[in-house]
Amino acid sequence: KQEVTQIPAALSVPEGENLVLNCSFTDSAIYNLQWFRQDPGKGLTSLLLIQSSQREQTSGRLNASLDKSSGRSTLYIAASQPGDSATYLCAVQSEKLVFGKGTKLTVNP
Amino acid sequence: KAGVTQTPRYLIKTRGQQVTLSCSPISGHRSVSWYQQTPGQGLQFLFEYFSETQRNKGNFPGRFSGRQFSNSRSEMNVSTLELGDSALYLCASSFSGELFFGEGSRLTVL
């Protein structure tokens, strides 16, 4: 059974800092991994999708990496801004889509 | 291009009632999946439909059901509501593995 863990559960940083969010999964037989952000009371916004054959994806200030063999993915956010404050979730697609519990990020001005 | 649309956005029901939620996917997307989000359990997969067929199902009781129509729109139904069914219900449509979510339907069961 696939299990997805995100550490830390919460993170508070000053504006401008570079930061890394972690996601680990127990079963390396995955099709893809996707990172989302969720604002309070809202749906999920797709940030990056990494196919199982890929090692990383980049979009603007975001970079996500995938290491299937170790069951890990990281989301790197460069030059963080207060608007980046949200909960970040990773989701692993194997037989079913399994989400982590998320990391709540607060970027302080 | 319109995003995923879920209706209603908010609803309040009492125990024992039933509820139907609707999801209109992004035009051209044939896969629709449903999720339940609660503070304690996080996001949990309910079921997935593709071309009107249920392709996968999560570990939820039979009170939770769904269907998909020929135009890819989907509905989910929860019968005999319980207090623990209070949650944000999210629908996603997908294309080439990437999921796009709606804003969700927030259900409160009293």
Coordinates of N, CA and C in Angstrom, one line a residue:
Chain A
K1 N 0.8 -1.2 0.0 CA 0.0 0.0 0.0 C 0.9 1.2 0.0
Q2 N 0.6 2.1 -1.0 CA 1.4 3.3 -1.1 C 1.2 4.3 0.1
E3 N 2.2 4.8 0.7 CA 2.1 5.8 1.7 C 3.0 7.0 1.3
V4 N 2.4 8.2 1.5 CA 3.1 9.4 1.1 C 3.3 10.3 2.4
T5 N 4.5 10.7 2.6 CA 4.8 11.5 3.8 C 5.4 12.9 3.4
Q6 N 5.0 13.9 4.0 CA 5.5 15.2 3.7 C 6.1 15.8 5.0
I7 N 7.3 16.3 4.9 CA 8.0 16.9 6.0 C 8.7 18.2 5.6
P8 N 8.6 19.3 6.4 CA 7.9 19.4 7.6 C 6.3 19.6 7.4
A9 N 5.6 19.5 8.5 CA 4.1 19.7 8.3 C 3.9 21.2 8.2
A10 N 4.7 22.0 8.8 CA 4.6 23.5 8.7 C 5.9 24.1 8.6
L11 N 6.0 25.3 7.9 CA 7.3 25.9 7.7 C 7.0 27.4 7.6
S12 N 7.8 28.2 8.4 CA 7.7 29.7 8.3 C 9.0 30.3 8.0
V13 N 9.1 31.1 7.0 CA 10.3 31.6 6.5 C 10.2 33.1 6.2
P14 N 11.2 33.9 6.3 CA 11.2 35.3 5.9 C 11.2 35.4 4.3
E15 N 10.6 36.5 3.9 CA 10.5 36.7 2.4 C 11.9 36.7 1.8
G16 N 12.0 36.2 0.6 CA 13.3 36.2 -0.1 C 14.1 34.9 0.1
E17 N 13.7 34.1 1.1 CA 14.5 32.9 1.4 C 14.2 31.8 0.3
N18 N 15.2 31.0 0.0 CA 15.0 29.8 -0.8 C 14.7 28.7 0.2
L19 N 13.8 27.8 -0.3 CA 13.3 26.7 0.6 C 13.1 25.4 -0.1
V20 N 13.1 24.4 0.6 CA 12.9 23.0 0.1 C 11.8 22.3 0.8
L21 N 10.8 21.8 0.1 CA 9.8 21.0 0.7 C 10.0 19.5 0.3
N22 N 9.8 18.6 1.2 CA 10.1 17.2 1.0 C 8.9 16.3 0.9
C23 N 8.9 15.3 0.1 CA 7.9 14.3 -0.1 C 8.5 13.0 -0.3
S24 N 8.1 12.0 0.6 CA 8.6 10.6 0.4 C 7.5 9.7 0.2
F25 N 7.8 8.6 -0.5 CA 6.7 7.6 -0.8 C 7.4 6.2 -0.6
T26 N 6.5 5.2 -0.3 CA 7.0 3.9 0.1 C 7.1 2.9 -1.1
D27 N 6.4 3.1 -2.1 CA 6.4 2.2 -3.3 C 6.9 2.9 -4.5
S28 N 8.1 2.5 -5.0 CA 8.7 3.2 -6.1 C 8.1 2.9 -7.5
A29 N 7.1 2.0 -7.5 CA 6.4 1.7 -8.8 C 5.3 2.7 -9.0
I30 N 5.7 3.9 -9.5 CA 4.8 5.0 -9.7 C 4.8 5.4 -11.2
Y31 N 3.6 6.0 -11.6 CA 3.5 6.5 -13.0 C 4.0 8.0 -13.0
N32 N 3.6 8.7 -12.0 CA 4.1 10.1 -11.9 C 3.9 10.7 -10.5
L33 N 4.4 11.9 -10.3 CA 4.2 12.6 -9.1 C 3.9 14.0 -9.4
Q34 N 2.9 14.5 -8.7 CA 2.5 15.9 -9.0 C 2.5 16.7 -7.7
W35 N 2.9 18.0 -7.8 CA 2.9 18.9 -6.7 C 1.8 19.9 -6.9
F36 N 1.0 20.2 -5.8 CA -0.1 21.2 -5.9 C 0.1 22.2 -4.7
R37 N -0.6 23.3 -4.9 CA -0.7 24.2 -3.8 C -2.2 24.4 -3.5
Q38 N -2.6 24.6 -2.3 CA -3.9 24.8 -1.9 C -4.0 26.0 -1.0
D39 N -4.8 27.0 -1.4 CA -5.1 28.1 -0.5 C -6.3 27.7 0.4
P40 N -6.4 28.4 1.5 CA -7.5 28.0 2.5 C -8.9 28.0 1.9
G41 N -9.6 26.9 2.1 CA -10.9 26.8 1.6 C -11.1 26.6 0.1
K42 N -10.0 26.5 -0.6 CA -10.0 26.4 -2.1 C -9.6 25.0 -2.6
G43 N -9.8 24.9 -3.9 CA -9.3 23.6 -4.5 C -7.8 23.6 -4.7
L44 N -7.3 22.6 -5.4 CA -5.9 22.5 -5.6 C -5.5 23.0 -6.9
T45 N -4.3 23.7 -6.9 CA -3.7 24.2 -8.2 C -2.5 23.4 -8.5
S46 N -2.5 22.9 -9.7 CA -1.3 22.1 -10.1 C -0.1 23.0 -10.3
L47 N 1.0 22.6 -9.8 CA 2.3 23.3 -9.9 C 3.2 22.6 -10.9
L48 N 3.5 21.4 -10.6 CA 4.4 20.6 -11.5 C 4.0 19.2 -11.5
L49 N 4.2 18.5 -12.7 CA 4.0 17.1 -12.9 C 5.3 16.5 -13.3
I50 N 5.7 15.5 -12.6 CA 6.9 14.8 -13.1 C 6.6 13.3 -13.4
Q51 N 6.8 13.0 -14.7 CA 6.6 11.6 -15.1 C 7.6 10.7 -14.5
S52 N 7.3 9.4 -14.4 CA 8.2 8.5 -13.7 C 9.6 8.4 -14.4
S53 N 9.6 8.7 -15.7 CA 10.9 8.6 -16.5 C 11.7 9.9 -16.3
Q54 N 11.2 10.9 -15.7 CA 11.8 12.2 -15.6 C 12.5 12.4 -14.2
R55 N 13.5 13.3 -14.2 CA 14.2 13.5 -12.9 C 13.8 14.8 -12.3
E56 N 13.4 15.8 -13.1 CA 13.0 17.1 -12.6 C 12.1 17.9 -13.5
Q57 N 11.4 18.8 -13.0 CA 10.6 19.8 -13.8 C 10.8 21.1 -13.2
T58 N 10.7 22.1 -14.0 CA 10.9 23.5 -13.6 C 9.8 24.4 -14.1
S59 N 9.3 25.3 -13.3 CA 8.4 26.3 -13.7 C 8.6 27.6 -12.9
G60 N 9.2 28.6 -13.6 CA 9.4 29.8 -12.9 C 10.4 29.6 -11.8
R61 N 9.9 30.0 -10.6 CA 10.8 29.9 -9.4 C 10.7 28.5 -8.7
L62 N 9.9 27.6 -9.3 CA 9.7 26.3 -8.7 C 10.5 25.3 -9.5
N63 N 11.1 24.4 -8.7 CA 11.8 23.2 -9.3 C 11.5 22.0 -8.5
A64 N 11.0 21.0 -9.2 CA 10.7 19.7 -8.5 C 11.6 18.6 -9.0
S65 N 12.1 17.8 -8.1 CA 12.9 16.7 -8.5 C 12.3 15.4 -8.1
L66 N 12.7 14.3 -8.7 CA 12.1 13.0 -8.4 C 13.2 12.0 -8.4
D67 N 13.3 11.2 -7.3 CA 14.3 10.1 -7.2 C 13.5 8.9 -6.9
K68 N 13.1 8.1 -7.9 CA 12.2 7.0 -7.6 C 12.9 5.9 -6.8
S69 N 14.1 5.7 -7.0 CA 14.8 4.6 -6.3 C 14.8 4.8 -4.8
S70 N 14.9 6.1 -4.4 CA 14.9 6.4 -2.9 C 13.5 6.8 -2.4
G71 N 12.6 6.9 -3.3 CA 11.2 7.2 -3.0 C 11.1 8.6 -2.4
R72 N 11.8 9.6 -3.1 CA 11.7 11.0 -2.7 C 11.5 11.9 -3.8
S73 N 10.9 13.0 -3.4 CA 10.7 14.2 -4.3 C 10.9 15.4 -3.5
T74 N 11.5 16.5 -4.1 CA 11.6 17.7 -3.4 C 11.0 18.8 -4.3
L75 N 10.5 19.8 -3.6 CA 10.0 21.0 -4.3 C 10.8 22.2 -3.8
Y76 N 11.6 22.8 -4.7 CA 12.4 23.9 -4.4 C 11.7 25.2 -4.8
I77 N 11.6 26.1 -3.9 CA 11.0 27.4 -4.2 C 12.1 28.5 -4.0
A78 N 12.4 29.2 -5.0 CA 13.5 30.2 -5.0 C 12.8 31.6 -4.6
A79 N 13.6 32.4 -3.9 CA 13.2 33.7 -3.6 C 11.8 33.8 -3.2
S80 N 11.4 33.2 -2.1 CA 10.0 33.1 -1.7 C 9.4 34.5 -1.4
Q81 N 8.1 34.5 -1.7 CA 7.3 35.7 -1.6 C 6.1 35.5 -0.7
P82 N 5.5 36.5 -0.1 CA 4.3 36.3 0.8 C 3.2 35.6 0.0
G83 N 3.1 35.8 -1.3 CA 2.0 35.2 -2.1 C 2.2 33.7 -2.2
D84 N 3.4 33.2 -1.8 CA 3.7 31.7 -1.9 C 3.0 31.0 -0.7
S85 N 2.6 31.8 0.3 CA 2.0 31.2 1.5 C 0.7 30.4 1.1
A86 N 0.8 29.1 1.5 CA -0.3 28.1 1.1 C 0.1 26.8 1.7
T87 N -0.7 25.8 1.5 CA -0.4 24.4 1.8 C 0.1 23.7 0.5
Y88 N 1.2 23.1 0.5 CA 1.8 22.4 -0.6 C 1.6 20.9 -0.4
L89 N 1.0 20.3 -1.4 CA 0.7 18.8 -1.4 C 1.4 18.1 -2.5
C90 N 1.9 16.9 -2.2 CA 2.4 16.1 -3.3 C 1.5 14.9 -3.4
A91 N 1.4 14.4 -4.6 CA 0.5 13.3 -4.9 C 1.2 12.3 -5.8
V92 N 1.2 11.0 -5.4 CA 1.8 10.0 -6.1 C 0.8 9.1 -6.9
Q93 N 1.0 8.9 -8.1 CA 0.1 8.1 -8.9 C 0.7 6.7 -9.1
S94 N 0.2 5.7 -8.4 CA 0.5 4.4 -8.8 C -0.8 3.7 -9.2
E95 N -1.2 2.7 -8.5 CA -2.5 2.1 -8.8 C -3.6 3.1 -8.6
K96 N -3.4 3.8 -7.5 CA -4.4 4.9 -7.1 C -3.5 6.2 -6.9
L97 N -4.2 7.3 -6.8 CA -3.5 8.5 -6.5 C -3.6 8.7 -5.0
V98 N -2.4 8.8 -4.4 CA -2.2 9.0 -3.0 C -1.6 10.3 -2.6
F99 N -2.2 11.1 -1.7 CA -1.7 12.4 -1.4 C -1.0 12.3 0.0
G100 N 0.0 13.2 0.1 CA 0.6 13.5 1.4 C -0.4 14.4 2.2
K101 N 0.0 14.6 3.5 CA -0.9 15.5 4.3 C -0.6 17.0 4.1
G102 N 0.5 17.3 3.4 CA 0.9 18.6 3.0 C 1.8 19.3 3.9
T103 N 2.5 20.4 3.4 CA 3.3 21.3 4.2 C 2.7 22.7 4.1
K104 N 2.3 23.2 5.3 CA 1.8 24.6 5.3 C 2.9 25.6 5.4
L105 N 3.0 26.3 4.3 CA 4.1 27.3 4.2 C 3.6 28.7 4.5
T106 N 4.3 29.4 5.4 CA 4.1 30.8 5.6 C 5.3 31.6 5.3
V107 N 5.2 32.6 4.4 CA 6.3 33.5 4.0 C 6.0 34.8 4.6
N108 N 6.8 35.3 5.5 CA 6.6 36.5 6.3 C 7.3 37.7 5.6
P109 N 6.5 38.8 5.4 CA 7.1 40.0 4.7 C 8.2 40.6 5.5
Chain B
K1 N -10.2 28.8 -21.8 CA -10.8 27.5 -21.5 C -11.3 27.4 -20.1
A2 N -12.5 27.0 -19.9 CA -13.1 27.0 -18.6 C -12.4 25.9 -17.8
G3 N -12.3 26.1 -16.5 CA -11.8 25.1 -15.6 C -12.8 24.1 -15.2
V4 N -12.5 23.3 -14.2 CA -13.4 22.3 -13.6 C -14.4 23.0 -12.8
T5 N -15.7 22.7 -13.0 CA -16.7 23.4 -12.3 C -17.5 22.4 -11.4
Q6 N -17.6 22.8 -10.1 CA -18.3 21.9 -9.2 C -19.5 22.7 -8.6
T7 N -20.6 22.0 -8.5 CA -21.8 22.6 -7.9 C -22.5 21.5 -7.0
P8 N -23.1 21.9 -5.9 CA -23.1 23.3 -5.4 C -21.7 23.6 -4.6
R9 N -21.4 24.8 -4.3 CA -20.2 25.1 -3.6 C -20.3 24.8 -2.1
Y10 N -21.5 25.0 -1.6 CA -21.7 24.8 -0.2 C -23.1 24.2 0.0
L11 N -23.2 23.3 1.0 CA -24.5 22.7 1.3 C -24.5 22.2 2.7
I12 N -25.7 22.2 3.3 CA -25.9 21.7 4.6 C -27.0 20.7 4.6
K13 N -26.7 19.5 5.2 CA -27.7 18.5 5.2 C -27.8 17.9 6.7
T14 N -28.8 17.1 6.9 CA -28.9 16.5 8.2 C -28.6 15.0 8.1
R15 N -28.3 14.4 9.2 CA -28.0 13.0 9.2 C -29.2 12.2 8.6
G16 N -28.8 11.2 7.8 CA -29.8 10.3 7.1 C -30.2 10.8 5.8
Q17 N -30.0 12.1 5.5 CA -30.4 12.5 4.1 C -29.3 12.0 3.1
Q18 N -29.6 12.3 1.8 CA -28.7 12.0 0.8 C -28.3 13.3 0.1
V19 N -27.2 13.2 -0.7 CA -26.7 14.4 -1.4 C -26.1 14.0 -2.7
T20 N -26.3 14.9 -3.7 CA -25.7 14.7 -5.0 C -24.8 15.9 -5.4
L21 N -23.6 15.6 -5.7 CA -22.7 16.7 -6.1 C -22.3 16.5 -7.6
S22 N -22.1 17.6 -8.3 CA -21.9 17.6 -9.7 C -20.5 18.2 -10.1
C23 N -20.0 17.7 -11.1 CA -18.6 18.1 -11.6 C -18.6 18.1 -13.1
S24 N -18.3 19.3 -13.7 CA -18.1 19.4 -15.1 C -16.6 19.6 -15.4
P25 N -16.0 18.6 -16.1 CA -14.6 18.7 -16.3 C -14.2 19.7 -17.4
I26 N -12.9 19.9 -17.5 CA -12.4 20.8 -18.6 C -12.8 20.1 -19.9
S27 N -13.1 20.9 -20.9 CA -13.5 20.4 -22.2 C -12.4 19.6 -22.8
G28 N -12.8 18.4 -23.2 CA -11.9 17.5 -23.8 C -11.3 16.5 -22.9
H29 N -11.4 16.7 -21.6 CA -10.9 15.7 -20.6 C -12.0 14.6 -20.4
R30 N -11.6 13.4 -20.5 CA -12.5 12.3 -20.3 C -12.4 11.6 -19.0
S31 N -11.4 11.9 -18.2 CA -11.2 11.3 -16.9 C -11.6 12.2 -15.8
V32 N -12.4 11.8 -14.9 CA -12.9 12.5 -13.8 C -12.7 11.7 -12.5
S33 N -12.1 12.3 -11.5 CA -11.9 11.6 -10.2 C -12.4 12.5 -9.1
W34 N -12.8 11.8 -8.0 CA -13.3 12.5 -6.8 C -12.5 12.2 -5.6
Y35 N -12.4 13.2 -4.7 CA -11.7 13.1 -3.5 C -12.4 13.7 -2.3
Q36 N -12.2 13.2 -1.1 CA -12.7 13.7 0.1 C -11.6 14.3 0.9
Q37 N -11.8 15.5 1.3 CA -10.7 16.2 2.2 C -11.3 16.6 3.5
T38 N -10.7 16.0 4.6 CA -11.0 16.4 5.9 C -9.7 16.7 6.7
P39 N -9.9 17.5 7.8 CA -8.7 17.9 8.5 C -7.9 16.7 9.1
G40 N -8.6 15.7 9.5 CA -8.0 14.6 10.1 C -7.3 13.6 9.1
Q41 N -8.0 13.3 8.0 CA -7.6 12.3 7.1 C -6.9 12.8 5.9
G42 N -6.9 14.1 5.7 CA -6.3 14.7 4.5 C -7.2 14.4 3.3
L43 N -6.5 14.3 2.1 CA -7.2 14.0 0.8 C -7.2 12.5 0.6
Q44 N -8.4 12.0 0.4 CA -8.6 10.6 0.1 C -9.3 10.4 -1.2
F45 N -8.8 9.4 -2.0 CA -9.4 9.1 -3.3 C -10.7 8.4 -3.1
L46 N -11.7 8.8 -3.8 CA -13.0 8.2 -3.8 C -13.2 7.2 -5.0
F47 N -13.2 7.8 -6.2 CA -13.3 7.0 -7.4 C -12.9 7.8 -8.6
E48 N -12.7 7.0 -9.7 CA -12.3 7.6 -10.9 C -13.1 7.1 -12.1
Y49 N -13.5 7.9 -13.0 CA -14.3 7.5 -14.1 C -13.6 7.9 -15.4
F50 N -13.8 7.1 -16.4 CA -13.2 7.3 -17.7 C -14.2 6.8 -18.7
S51 N -14.6 7.7 -19.6 CA -15.6 7.3 -20.6 C -16.8 6.5 -20.1
E52 N -17.4 7.1 -19.0 CA -18.6 6.5 -18.4 C -18.4 5.3 -17.6
T53 N -17.1 4.8 -17.4 CA -16.8 3.6 -16.7 C -16.0 3.9 -15.5
Q54 N -16.4 3.3 -14.4 CA -15.6 3.4 -13.2 C -14.3 2.6 -13.3
R55 N -13.2 3.4 -13.2 CA -11.9 2.7 -13.5 C -11.2 2.3 -12.2
N56 N -11.5 3.0 -11.1 CA -10.9 2.7 -9.9 C -11.7 3.2 -8.7
K57 N -11.5 2.6 -7.6 CA -12.4 3.0 -6.5 C -11.5 3.0 -5.2
G58 N -11.8 3.9 -4.3 CA -11.1 4.0 -3.0 C -11.8 3.2 -2.0
N59 N -11.3 3.3 -0.8 CA -11.8 2.5 0.3 C -12.9 3.2 1.1
F60 N -14.0 3.4 0.4 CA -15.2 4.1 1.1 C -16.3 3.1 1.0
P61 N -17.3 3.3 2.0 CA -18.4 2.4 2.0 C -19.3 2.6 0.8
G62 N -20.2 1.6 0.6 CA -21.1 1.7 -0.6 C -22.1 2.8 -0.6
R63 N -22.2 3.6 0.5 CA -23.0 4.8 0.5 C -22.5 5.8 -0.4
F64 N -21.3 5.7 -0.8 CA -20.6 6.7 -1.7 C -20.7 6.0 -3.1
S65 N -21.3 6.7 -4.0 CA -21.3 6.2 -5.4 C -21.2 7.3 -6.4
G66 N -20.9 7.0 -7.6 CA -20.8 8.0 -8.6 C -21.2 7.5 -10.0
R67 N -21.2 8.4 -10.9 CA -21.4 8.0 -12.3 C -20.8 9.1 -13.2
Q68 N -20.7 8.8 -14.4 CA -20.2 9.7 -15.4 C -21.1 9.6 -16.7
F69 N -21.4 10.8 -17.2 CA -22.3 10.8 -18.4 C -21.5 10.9 -19.7
S70 N -22.2 10.8 -20.8 CA -21.5 10.7 -22.1 C -20.8 12.0 -22.4
N71 N -21.2 13.1 -21.8 CA -20.5 14.4 -22.0 C -19.4 14.6 -21.0
S72 N -19.0 13.5 -20.3 CA -17.9 13.5 -19.3 C -18.3 14.2 -18.0
R73 N -19.4 14.8 -17.9 CA -19.8 15.4 -16.6 C -20.0 14.2 -15.6
S74 N -19.7 14.5 -14.4 CA -19.8 13.4 -13.4 C -20.6 13.9 -12.2
E75 N -21.2 12.9 -11.5 CA -21.9 13.2 -10.3 C -21.5 12.2 -9.2
M76 N -21.5 12.6 -8.0 CA -21.3 11.6 -6.9 C -22.4 11.8 -5.9
N77 N -22.8 10.7 -5.3 CA -23.9 10.6 -4.4 C -23.5 10.0 -3.1
V78 N -24.0 10.6 -2.0 CA -23.7 10.0 -0.7 C -25.1 9.8 -0.1
S79 N -25.4 8.6 0.2 CA -26.7 8.3 0.9 C -26.6 8.1 2.4
T80 N -27.7 8.2 3.1 CA -27.7 8.0 4.5 C -26.5 8.8 5.2
L81 N -26.5 10.1 5.0 CA -25.4 10.9 5.5 C -25.1 10.7 7.0
E82 N -23.8 10.7 7.3 CA -23.4 10.6 8.7 C -22.6 11.9 9.0
L83 N -22.5 12.2 10.3 CA -21.7 13.4 10.7 C -20.3 13.4 10.1
G84 N -19.7 12.3 10.1 CA -18.3 12.1 9.6 C -18.2 12.4 8.1
D85 N -19.3 12.5 7.4 CA -19.2 12.8 5.9 C -19.0 14.3 5.7
S86 N -19.0 15.1 6.7 CA -18.8 16.5 6.6 C -17.3 16.7 6.1
A87 N -17.2 17.3 4.9 CA -15.9 17.4 4.3 C -15.9 18.3 3.1
L88 N -14.8 18.6 2.5 CA -14.7 19.3 1.2 C -14.5 18.2 0.2
Y89 N -15.4 18.1 -0.8 CA -15.4 17.1 -1.8 C -14.9 17.8 -3.1
L90 N -13.7 17.2 -3.6 CA -13.1 17.8 -4.7 C -13.1 16.9 -5.9
C91 N -13.3 17.5 -7.0 CA -13.4 16.8 -8.3 C -12.2 17.2 -9.1
A92 N -11.6 16.3 -9.9 CA -10.5 16.7 -10.8 C -10.7 16.0 -12.1
S93 N -10.4 16.7 -13.2 CA -10.3 16.1 -14.5 C -8.8 16.0 -14.9
S94 N -8.6 15.1 -15.7 CA -7.2 14.9 -16.1 C -6.9 14.7 -17.5
F95 N -5.7 15.0 -17.9 CA -5.3 14.8 -19.3 C -3.8 14.5 -19.3
S96 N -3.5 13.4 -19.9 CA -2.1 12.9 -19.9 C -1.5 12.8 -18.5
G97 N -2.3 12.5 -17.5 CA -1.8 12.2 -16.1 C -1.8 13.5 -15.2
E98 N -2.0 14.7 -15.8 CA -2.0 15.9 -15.0 C -3.4 16.2 -14.5
L99 N -3.6 16.4 -13.2 CA -4.9 16.7 -12.7 C -5.2 18.1 -12.5
F100 N -6.4 18.5 -12.8 CA -6.9 19.9 -12.6 C -8.1 19.8 -11.7
F101 N -8.1 20.5 -10.6 CA -9.1 20.5 -9.6 C -10.1 21.6 -9.7
G102 N -11.3 21.3 -9.3 CA -12.3 22.3 -9.1 C -12.2 22.9 -7.7
E103 N -13.0 23.9 -7.4 CA -13.0 24.6 -6.1 C -13.6 23.8 -5.0
G104 N -14.3 22.7 -5.3 CA -14.8 21.8 -4.3 C -16.3 22.2 -3.9
S105 N -16.9 21.2 -3.3 CA -18.2 21.3 -2.7 C -18.0 21.0 -1.2
R106 N -18.3 22.0 -0.4 CA -18.2 21.9 1.1 C -19.5 21.4 1.7
L107 N -19.5 20.2 2.2 CA -20.7 19.6 2.8 C -20.6 19.6 4.3
T108 N -21.6 20.1 4.9 CA -21.8 20.1 6.3 C -23.0 19.2 6.7
V109 N -22.8 18.2 7.5 CA -23.8 17.3 8.0 C -24.1 17.6 9.4
L110 N -25.4 18.0 9.7 CA -25.8 18.3 11.1 C -26.6 17.2 11.7

